[in-house]
Short mmCIF file of C-alpha atoms and ligand atoms in Angstrom, two decimals:
data_model
loop_
_atom_site.label_atom_id
_atom_site.label_comp_id
_atom_site.label_asym_id
_atom_site.label_seq_id
_atom_site.Cartn_x
_atom_site.Cartn_y
_atom_site.Cartn_z
CA UNK N 20 13.06 -25.96 -14.31
CA UNK N 21 12.97 -27.02 -10.66
CA UNK N 22 11.48 -24.68 -8.10
CA UNK N 23 14.87 -24.43 -6.36
CA UNK N 24 16.60 -23.29 -9.57
CA UNK N 25 13.75 -20.88 -10.20
CA UNK N 26 14.05 -19.47 -6.72
CA UNK N 27 17.84 -19.18 -6.87
CA UNK N 28 17.55 -17.43 -10.27
CA UNK N 29 15.06 -15.02 -8.81
CA UNK N 30 17.36 -14.29 -5.92
CA UNK N 31 20.25 -13.74 -8.33
CA UNK N 32 18.11 -11.36 -10.33
CA UNK N 33 17.05 -9.53 -7.19
CA UNK N 34 20.65 -9.47 -6.04
CA UNK N 35 21.71 -8.01 -9.41
CA UNK N 36 19.03 -5.36 -9.14
CA UNK N 37 20.16 -4.44 -5.64
CA UNK N 38 23.80 -4.26 -6.72
CA UNK N 39 22.90 -2.16 -9.72
CA UNK N 40 21.37 0.43 -7.36
CA UNK N 41 24.49 0.41 -5.17
CA UNK N 42 26.67 3.24 -6.42
CA UNK N 43 29.84 1.95 -4.81
CA UNK N 44 29.42 -1.52 -6.26
CA UNK N 45 28.63 -0.28 -9.77
CA UNK N 46 31.57 2.15 -9.67
CA UNK N 47 33.92 -0.70 -8.82
CA UNK N 48 32.44 -2.81 -11.61
CA UNK N 49 33.11 -0.16 -14.25
CA UNK N 50 36.58 0.63 -12.87
CA UNK N 51 37.53 -3.01 -13.18
CA UNK N 52 36.28 -3.11 -16.78
CA UNK N 53 38.10 0.12 -17.67
CA UNK N 54 41.42 -1.04 -16.16
CA UNK N 55 41.14 -4.38 -17.98
CA UNK N 56 40.49 -2.59 -21.29
CA UNK N 57 43.55 -0.43 -20.65
CA UNK N 58 45.65 -3.55 -20.01
CA UNK N 59 46.31 -3.08 -16.27
CA UNK N 60 46.79 -6.06 -13.96
CA UNK N 61 44.52 -6.82 -11.02
CA UNK N 62 46.97 -5.13 -8.62
CA UNK N 63 46.00 -1.75 -10.04
CA UNK N 64 42.34 -2.57 -9.46
CA UNK N 65 43.16 -3.59 -5.88
CA UNK N 66 44.68 -0.14 -5.31
CA UNK N 67 41.96 1.88 -7.02
CA UNK N 68 38.82 0.02 -5.97
CA UNK N 69 38.74 1.70 -2.53
CA UNK N 70 39.76 5.11 -1.17
CA UNK N 71 43.23 5.24 0.42
CA UNK N 72 41.82 7.10 3.42
CA UNK N 73 38.42 7.48 5.05
CA UNK N 74 37.88 9.52 8.18
CA UNK N 75 34.67 9.28 10.20
CA UNK N 76 34.06 12.09 12.66
CA UNK N 77 31.49 12.93 15.32
CA UNK N 78 30.67 16.63 15.56
CA UNK N 79 28.94 18.00 18.67
CA UNK N 80 26.87 21.09 17.88
CA UNK N 81 25.15 23.39 20.37
CA UNK N 82 21.67 23.90 18.93
CA UNK N 83 19.70 27.15 19.27
CA UNK N 84 17.51 25.65 22.00
CA UNK N 85 20.56 24.98 24.17
CA UNK N 86 20.72 21.21 23.65
CA UNK N 87 23.71 19.46 22.06
CA UNK N 88 23.27 17.30 18.98
CA UNK N 89 26.08 15.08 17.74
CA UNK N 90 26.38 14.72 13.95
CA UNK N 91 28.32 12.11 11.97
CA UNK N 92 30.54 13.28 9.12
CA UNK N 93 32.98 11.71 6.68
CA UNK N 94 35.90 12.69 4.48
CA UNK N 95 37.04 10.18 1.91
CA UNK N 96 40.27 10.52 -0.11
CA UNK N 97 40.40 8.16 -3.02
CA UNK N 98 43.94 8.52 -4.31
CA UNK N 99 46.58 11.25 -4.16
CA UNK N 100 49.11 9.93 -6.69
CA UNK N 101 48.30 12.74 -9.16
CA UNK N 102 48.11 15.54 -6.59
CA UNK N 103 46.07 16.73 -3.61
CA UNK N 104 42.59 15.26 -3.40
CA UNK N 105 39.61 17.46 -4.28
CA UNK N 106 35.86 17.33 -3.99
CA UNK N 107 32.74 18.67 -2.37
CA UNK N 108 31.08 18.27 1.01
CA UNK N 109 27.38 17.40 1.07
CA UNK N 110 24.93 18.03 3.90
CA UNK N 111 22.09 15.53 3.54
CA UNK N 112 20.09 13.08 5.68
CA UNK N 113 20.94 10.21 3.27
CA UNK N 114 24.73 10.64 3.40
CA UNK N 115 26.45 7.36 4.21
CA UNK N 116 29.94 5.91 4.14
CA UNK N 117 29.53 3.92 0.92
CA UNK N 118 28.10 6.88 -0.95
CA UNK N 119 30.92 9.20 0.17
CA UNK N 120 33.46 6.56 -0.87
CA UNK N 121 31.88 6.15 -4.33
CA UNK N 122 31.65 9.91 -4.79
CA UNK N 123 35.35 10.33 -3.94
CA UNK N 124 36.24 7.78 -6.63
CA UNK N 125 34.11 9.73 -9.11
CA UNK N 126 36.06 12.87 -8.26
CA UNK N 127 39.28 11.08 -9.26
CA UNK N 128 37.59 10.20 -12.55
CA UNK N 129 36.30 13.75 -13.12
CA UNK N 130 39.76 15.19 -12.48
CA UNK N 131 41.29 12.57 -14.78
CA UNK N 132 38.85 13.37 -17.59
CA UNK N 133 39.44 17.13 -17.36
CA UNK N 134 43.18 16.66 -16.81
CA UNK N 135 43.30 18.53 -13.49
CA UNK N 136 46.33 17.95 -11.20
CA UNK N 137 44.20 16.38 -8.45
CA UNK N 138 43.00 13.08 -7.07
CA UNK N 139 39.44 12.61 -5.84
CA UNK N 140 38.01 13.39 -2.42
CA UNK N 141 34.53 13.81 -0.99
CA UNK N 142 32.92 14.64 2.31
CA UNK N 143 29.51 14.54 3.84
CA UNK N 144 27.58 15.13 7.02
CA UNK N 145 24.38 13.30 7.93
CA UNK N 146 22.03 16.20 8.64
CA UNK N 147 19.03 18.01 7.22
CA UNK N 148 20.06 21.62 6.56
CA UNK N 149 16.46 22.50 5.68
CA UNK N 150 15.59 21.98 9.33
CA UNK N 151 18.57 23.87 10.78
CA UNK N 152 19.00 27.57 11.51
CA UNK N 153 21.71 29.76 9.98
CA UNK N 154 23.78 29.76 13.18
CA UNK N 155 23.38 25.99 13.73
CA UNK N 156 24.69 25.46 10.19
CA UNK N 157 27.63 27.73 10.94
CA UNK N 158 28.51 25.77 14.09
CA UNK N 159 28.21 22.47 12.22
CA UNK N 160 30.41 23.70 9.33
CA UNK N 161 33.11 24.97 11.70
CA UNK N 162 32.94 21.78 13.81
CA UNK N 163 33.42 19.65 10.70
CA UNK N 164 36.56 21.58 9.69
CA UNK N 165 38.02 21.22 13.19
CA UNK N 166 37.31 17.50 13.07
CA UNK N 167 38.95 16.86 9.68
CA UNK N 168 41.68 19.55 9.83
CA UNK N 169 44.51 17.02 10.17
CA UNK N 170 43.95 15.52 6.74
CA UNK N 171 42.86 18.55 4.67
CA UNK N 172 44.65 21.68 3.43
CA UNK N 173 45.49 23.61 0.24
CA UNK N 174 48.14 21.07 -0.77
CA UNK N 175 46.48 17.99 0.79
CA UNK N 176 42.75 17.88 0.16
CA UNK N 177 40.58 20.80 -0.98
CA UNK N 178 36.83 20.72 -0.19
CA UNK N 179 34.08 22.50 -2.19
CA UNK N 180 30.27 22.80 -2.32
CA UNK N 181 28.03 19.84 -3.13
CA UNK N 182 24.40 18.92 -2.39
CA UNK N 183 22.86 21.48 0.03
CA UNK N 184 26.12 23.33 0.71
CA UNK N 185 26.89 26.77 -0.70
CA UNK N 186 29.34 29.68 -0.76
CA UNK N 187 28.32 30.82 2.76
CA UNK N 188 29.21 27.40 4.16
CA UNK N 189 32.52 27.50 2.24
CA UNK N 190 33.21 30.94 3.80
CA UNK N 191 32.71 29.62 7.36
CA UNK N 192 34.88 26.58 6.63
CA UNK N 193 37.65 28.73 5.13
CA UNK N 194 37.52 31.08 8.11
CA UNK N 195 37.72 28.20 10.59
CA UNK N 196 40.66 26.62 8.78
CA UNK N 197 42.49 29.98 8.56
CA UNK N 198 42.02 30.51 12.32
CA UNK N 199 43.33 27.03 13.11
CA UNK N 200 46.41 27.54 10.95
CA UNK N 201 46.82 31.19 11.97
CA UNK N 202 47.20 32.46 8.40
CA UNK N 203 44.73 33.32 5.69
CA UNK N 204 44.19 30.19 3.58
CA UNK N 205 41.83 30.94 0.68
CA UNK N 206 43.24 27.92 -1.23
CA UNK N 207 41.90 25.57 1.46
CA UNK N 208 38.44 25.45 -0.11
CA UNK N 209 36.73 26.44 -3.37
CA UNK N 210 33.27 27.73 -4.18
CA UNK N 211 33.80 30.70 -1.84
CA UNK N 212 32.07 34.07 -2.17
CA UNK N 213 33.93 36.28 -4.69
CA UNK N 214 35.00 38.73 -1.97
CA UNK N 215 36.84 35.94 -0.12
CA UNK N 216 38.75 34.72 -3.17
CA UNK N 217 35.98 32.90 -5.00
CA UNK N 218 36.20 32.68 -8.77
CA UNK N 219 34.01 34.43 -11.29
CA UNK N 220 31.89 31.82 -13.01
CA UNK N 221 32.09 29.17 -10.24
CA UNK N 222 28.39 29.46 -9.34
CA UNK N 223 27.27 28.64 -12.89
CA UNK N 224 30.16 26.31 -13.78
CA UNK N 225 28.39 22.95 -13.45
CA UNK N 226 25.45 24.11 -15.58
CA UNK N 227 27.83 25.62 -18.13
CA UNK N 228 29.71 22.33 -18.35
CA UNK N 229 26.43 20.45 -18.89
CA UNK N 230 25.43 23.01 -21.55
CA UNK N 231 28.68 22.45 -23.45
CA UNK N 232 28.11 18.66 -23.32
CA UNK N 233 24.60 19.19 -24.72
CA UNK N 234 25.96 21.42 -27.51
CA UNK N 235 28.50 18.76 -28.45
CA UNK N 236 25.99 15.90 -28.17
CA UNK N 237 23.42 17.53 -30.46
CA UNK N 238 26.13 17.97 -33.11
CA UNK N 239 26.87 14.24 -32.97
CA UNK N 240 23.16 13.41 -33.22
CA UNK N 241 22.42 15.98 -35.95
CA UNK N 242 19.81 17.72 -33.78
CA UNK N 243 19.32 21.49 -33.87
CA UNK N 244 19.46 22.94 -30.34
CA UNK N 245 17.20 25.80 -31.49
CA UNK N 246 13.70 24.57 -30.70
CA UNK N 247 14.89 21.24 -29.22
CA UNK N 248 12.64 20.04 -26.38
CA UNK N 249 14.51 19.74 -23.08
CA UNK N 250 13.38 18.13 -19.83
CA UNK N 251 15.34 18.79 -16.64
CA UNK N 252 14.87 16.77 -13.46
CA UNK N 253 15.90 18.89 -10.46
CA UNK N 254 15.98 22.66 -10.05
CA UNK N 255 18.98 23.10 -7.76
CA UNK N 256 22.24 24.83 -8.70
CA UNK N 257 22.84 22.75 -11.85
CA UNK N 258 19.22 22.33 -12.98
CA UNK N 259 18.12 25.93 -12.57
CA UNK N 260 21.09 27.58 -14.32
CA UNK N 261 20.90 24.92 -17.01
CA UNK N 262 17.24 25.78 -17.65
CA UNK N 263 18.31 29.40 -18.12
CA UNK N 264 21.19 28.52 -20.49
CA UNK N 265 18.98 26.19 -22.55
CA UNK N 266 16.28 28.86 -22.76
CA UNK N 267 18.86 31.47 -23.83
CA UNK N 268 20.22 29.07 -26.48
CA UNK N 269 16.75 28.89 -28.05
CA UNK N 270 15.84 25.42 -26.79
CA UNK N 271 12.38 24.79 -25.36
CA UNK N 272 12.42 23.69 -21.71
CA UNK N 273 9.15 21.74 -21.51
CA UNK N 274 9.52 20.11 -18.09
CA UNK N 275 11.30 20.67 -14.79
CA UNK N 276 10.94 19.16 -11.34
CA UNK N 277 11.92 19.42 -7.71
CA UNK N 278 11.66 17.08 -4.75
CA UNK N 279 7.86 17.59 -4.53
CA UNK N 280 6.90 16.97 -8.16
CA UNK N 281 7.19 18.18 -11.74
CA UNK N 282 5.58 20.65 -14.11
CA UNK N 283 5.14 20.25 -17.85
CA UNK N 284 4.18 22.53 -20.71
CA UNK N 285 4.72 21.22 -24.27
CA UNK N 286 4.94 24.84 -25.49
CA UNK N 287 7.82 25.66 -23.13
CA UNK N 288 7.84 26.83 -19.51
CA UNK N 289 8.36 30.42 -18.38
CA UNK N 290 11.90 29.91 -17.08
CA UNK N 291 12.48 33.46 -15.83
CA UNK N 292 9.34 33.24 -13.69
CA UNK N 293 10.42 29.86 -12.26
CA UNK N 294 13.93 31.13 -11.47
CA UNK N 295 12.46 34.13 -9.76
CA UNK N 296 10.18 32.01 -7.57
CA UNK N 297 12.48 29.10 -6.64
CA UNK N 298 13.76 28.99 -3.05
CA UNK N 299 17.38 28.42 -2.02
CA UNK N 300 16.83 24.63 -1.91
CA UNK N 301 15.59 24.67 -5.51
CA UNK N 302 11.91 24.10 -4.84
CA UNK N 303 9.22 25.77 -6.94
CA UNK N 304 6.57 23.24 -8.05
CA UNK N 305 4.47 23.69 -4.90
CA UNK N 306 3.27 26.94 -6.45
CA UNK N 307 1.44 24.96 -9.15
CA UNK N 308 -1.78 22.96 -9.01
CA UNK N 309 -1.27 20.99 -12.18
CA UNK N 310 1.74 18.79 -11.50
CA UNK N 311 3.02 15.42 -12.64
CA UNK N 312 5.33 13.00 -10.83
CA UNK N 313 9.10 12.87 -11.23
CA UNK N 314 8.72 9.46 -12.88
CA UNK N 315 6.24 10.84 -15.42
CA UNK N 316 8.61 13.71 -16.12
CA UNK N 317 11.42 11.33 -17.09
CA UNK N 318 9.20 9.61 -19.64
CA UNK N 319 7.97 12.78 -21.35
CA UNK N 320 8.28 13.07 -25.11
CA UNK N 321 11.40 15.24 -25.59
CA UNK N 322 14.76 15.41 -27.39
CA UNK N 323 17.12 15.97 -24.47
CA UNK N 324 16.67 14.65 -20.93
CA UNK N 325 18.86 15.95 -18.12
CA UNK N 326 18.61 14.17 -14.77
CA UNK N 327 20.02 16.85 -12.44
CA UNK N 328 18.70 15.65 -9.09
CA UNK N 329 19.55 12.42 -7.29
CA UNK N 330 20.90 8.96 -8.07
CA UNK N 331 19.12 5.87 -9.45
CA UNK N 332 16.39 7.67 -11.39
CA UNK N 333 16.70 5.82 -14.71
CA UNK N 334 16.66 2.10 -13.95
CA UNK N 335 15.85 -1.18 -15.73
CA UNK N 336 12.19 -0.43 -14.90
CA UNK N 337 11.82 2.79 -16.91
CA UNK N 338 14.79 2.85 -19.35
CA UNK N 339 12.69 1.42 -22.18
CA UNK N 340 10.15 4.25 -21.75
CA UNK N 341 12.63 7.12 -22.01
CA UNK N 342 11.80 9.02 -25.21
CA UNK N 343 14.77 11.40 -25.38
CA UNK N 344 17.52 10.62 -27.89
CA UNK N 345 20.13 12.34 -25.73
CA UNK N 346 20.47 11.89 -21.95
CA UNK N 347 23.00 14.12 -20.22
CA UNK N 348 23.65 13.25 -16.57
CA UNK N 349 24.08 16.43 -14.53
CA UNK N 350 23.49 14.56 -11.26
CA UNK N 351 25.84 11.95 -9.83
CA UNK N 352 24.71 8.41 -10.64
CA UNK N 353 21.19 9.01 -12.01
CA UNK N 354 21.30 6.00 -14.37
CA UNK N 355 21.99 2.43 -13.26
CA UNK N 356 24.33 0.18 -15.24
CA UNK N 357 21.43 -1.96 -16.47
CA UNK N 358 19.61 1.15 -17.66
CA UNK N 359 22.81 2.39 -19.36
CA UNK N 360 22.86 -0.85 -21.34
CA UNK N 361 19.20 -0.56 -22.33
CA UNK N 362 19.55 3.08 -23.42
CA UNK N 363 22.75 2.39 -25.40
CA UNK N 364 21.15 -0.56 -27.18
CA UNK N 365 18.26 1.71 -28.11
CA UNK N 366 20.70 4.19 -29.69
CA UNK N 367 20.29 6.88 -27.03
CA UNK N 368 23.44 9.00 -26.64
CA UNK N 369 24.16 8.97 -22.91
CA UNK N 370 26.67 11.56 -21.67
CA UNK N 371 27.83 10.20 -18.30
CA UNK N 372 27.88 12.11 -15.01
CA UNK N 373 31.64 12.09 -14.55
CA UNK N 374 31.98 14.03 -17.81
CA UNK N 375 28.78 16.11 -17.83
CA UNK N 376 29.13 17.40 -14.26
CA UNK N 377 32.88 18.06 -14.41
CA UNK N 378 32.46 21.81 -15.03
CA UNK N 379 32.16 22.49 -11.29
CA UNK N 380 35.47 20.98 -10.27
CA UNK N 381 37.16 22.49 -13.34
CA UNK N 382 36.30 26.03 -12.24
CA UNK N 383 37.14 25.05 -8.66
CA UNK N 384 40.61 24.27 -9.98
CA UNK N 385 40.72 27.72 -11.62
CA UNK N 386 39.68 29.24 -8.28
CA UNK N 387 42.51 27.42 -6.46
CA UNK N 388 45.04 28.51 -9.11
CA UNK N 389 43.88 32.13 -8.73
CA UNK N 390 44.16 31.85 -4.91
CA UNK N 391 47.68 30.44 -5.22
CA UNK N 392 48.85 33.16 -7.61
CA UNK N 393 46.85 35.98 -6.00
CA UNK N 394 45.78 37.26 -9.41
CA UNK N 395 42.17 36.99 -10.54
CA UNK N 396 40.59 36.43 -13.95
CA UNK N 397 37.47 37.93 -15.52
CA UNK N 398 34.30 35.90 -16.02
CA UNK N 399 34.99 35.71 -19.78
CA UNK N 400 38.47 34.34 -19.16
CA UNK N 401 37.12 31.69 -16.78
CA UNK N 402 34.25 30.69 -19.08
CA UNK N 403 36.57 30.54 -22.05
CA UNK N 404 39.01 28.25 -20.23
CA UNK N 405 36.13 26.07 -19.01
CA UNK N 406 34.73 25.78 -22.50
CA UNK N 407 38.08 24.59 -23.90
CA UNK N 408 38.44 21.94 -21.18
CA UNK N 409 34.88 20.63 -21.61
CA UNK N 410 34.95 20.46 -25.42
CA UNK N 411 38.29 18.67 -25.39
CA UNK N 412 37.13 16.21 -22.67
CA UNK N 413 33.88 15.46 -24.52
CA UNK N 414 35.69 14.81 -27.80
CA UNK N 415 38.32 12.63 -26.14
CA UNK N 416 35.65 10.43 -24.53
CA UNK N 417 33.47 10.33 -27.64
CA UNK N 418 36.45 9.21 -29.75
CA UNK N 419 37.46 6.62 -27.13
CA UNK N 420 33.93 5.22 -27.18
CA UNK N 421 34.04 4.99 -31.00
CA UNK N 422 37.52 3.46 -31.16
CA UNK N 423 36.88 0.85 -28.48
CA UNK N 424 33.22 0.34 -29.42
CA UNK N 425 32.09 0.92 -25.84
CA UNK N 426 29.42 3.20 -24.36
CA UNK N 427 30.31 6.72 -23.27
CA UNK N 428 30.29 5.70 -19.58
CA UNK N 429 32.94 3.02 -19.98
CA UNK N 430 34.90 5.37 -22.27
CA UNK N 431 34.76 8.10 -19.61
CA UNK N 432 36.01 5.68 -16.96
CA UNK N 433 38.85 4.60 -19.27
CA UNK N 434 39.93 8.21 -19.85
CA UNK N 435 39.37 9.14 -16.20
CA UNK N 436 41.27 6.25 -14.60
CA UNK N 437 44.27 6.31 -16.93
CA UNK N 438 46.02 9.29 -15.30
CA UNK N 439 45.78 8.02 -11.70
CA UNK N 440 46.89 4.55 -12.80
CA UNK N 441 49.92 6.00 -14.62
CA UNK N 442 50.80 8.25 -11.68
CA UNK N 443 50.48 5.35 -9.24
CA UNK N 444 52.80 3.23 -11.30
CA UNK N 445 55.40 6.00 -11.81
CA UNK N 446 55.43 6.48 -8.03
CA UNK N 447 56.14 2.79 -7.71
CA UNK N 448 52.96 2.05 -5.75
CA UNK N 449 51.92 -0.73 -8.14
N1 LIG O 519 30.79 18.89 -5.73
C1 LIG O 519 31.17 19.13 -7.08
C2 LIG O 519 31.35 17.81 -7.82
O1 LIG O 519 30.83 16.80 -7.41
C3 LIG O 519 32.35 20.06 -7.20
C4 LIG O 519 33.62 19.59 -6.56
C5 LIG O 519 34.70 20.66 -6.54
O2 LIG O 519 34.45 21.74 -7.01
O3 LIG O 519 35.78 20.35 -6.03
O4 LIG O 519 31.91 17.75 -8.88
#
């Protein structure tokens, strides 16, 4: 082989690796595959490969020291053929346009999988809430709503919490929107405090959805959840409640992590102690001397691995070393497409993010329904409805993967994209 061919092959390989880490690119790749499998023409892909609307805003915020800082924010609306768009708003230093766009497409897929009457949306602000005061966060949240108010609303696009945003931030945003419109608009946003029209069960919904996926996955694999060894990467909203639910179900949580590192105990960690000591950003490992790295955590000997932190954690580099036989993605995009292939070939059952993390938006939908009807359900009613949706979605995707002989990720995309494609064609858009 000539040196030029060798070099160009290396560049191709490097290029592939780079593309595999790019969430937007890999989302488009799987969407194209799913639409082809479903028999749609390229025109449908042309419509669905990008959001229909993306708004970039600049938000001036008066900081506590009297200076003004200008933040950049986004709101992306993927497609509204099925209904209003829906999805969270994240506050994070790494937010960027491509990520927000990819995440809004995933919301379409999540809503398609769970059969909710929504399209996908997502928002984000480039900021570090860990370095901002309570009042600065309030001013930023209100400024964001003023900046995007033209394109959002209870029947247009409904925001919700996401990374580093919570019910307090939803409360400020709801209040700002209600003031702008001059009437109370609880249905503008979900994930609110209960007293402002939030739903019972919304706080724990994502973790409950992941738990149901784990319960269904162990049945398929013939594993007993009692005593099964679980490793959870990330101790935020999803990871921490999940640790609790797994512990309560009799599983052994042997490893957890946060942004600073990971802790491991083959005999099972003291989950109640960890929950008690974690801070509001989900950090707890700094209290321990004996820690391991996040990478070491992923490769621990266990039965069930749940990446519940950030994207691109399981890649071509470490997929062969993953020991779990079930991987359930509670985070968005934790496994690259190359790693998905490696894990599937090794017989690992991978439950993809757009299914596993769909519990949050499902209960957000219940919250919106309750706001619209002004009549509120008990926690049991909400959990029961969530359970039905998740079990049915899991089974549908599992069966699709068996029938079409494809991995669960492609199956989930096929199920998720079908509804928006059908709605777009009935509307005569394609
Ligand atoms: N941010 C969550 C997600 O990515 C929830 C979205 C919602 O509740 O609308 O699924």
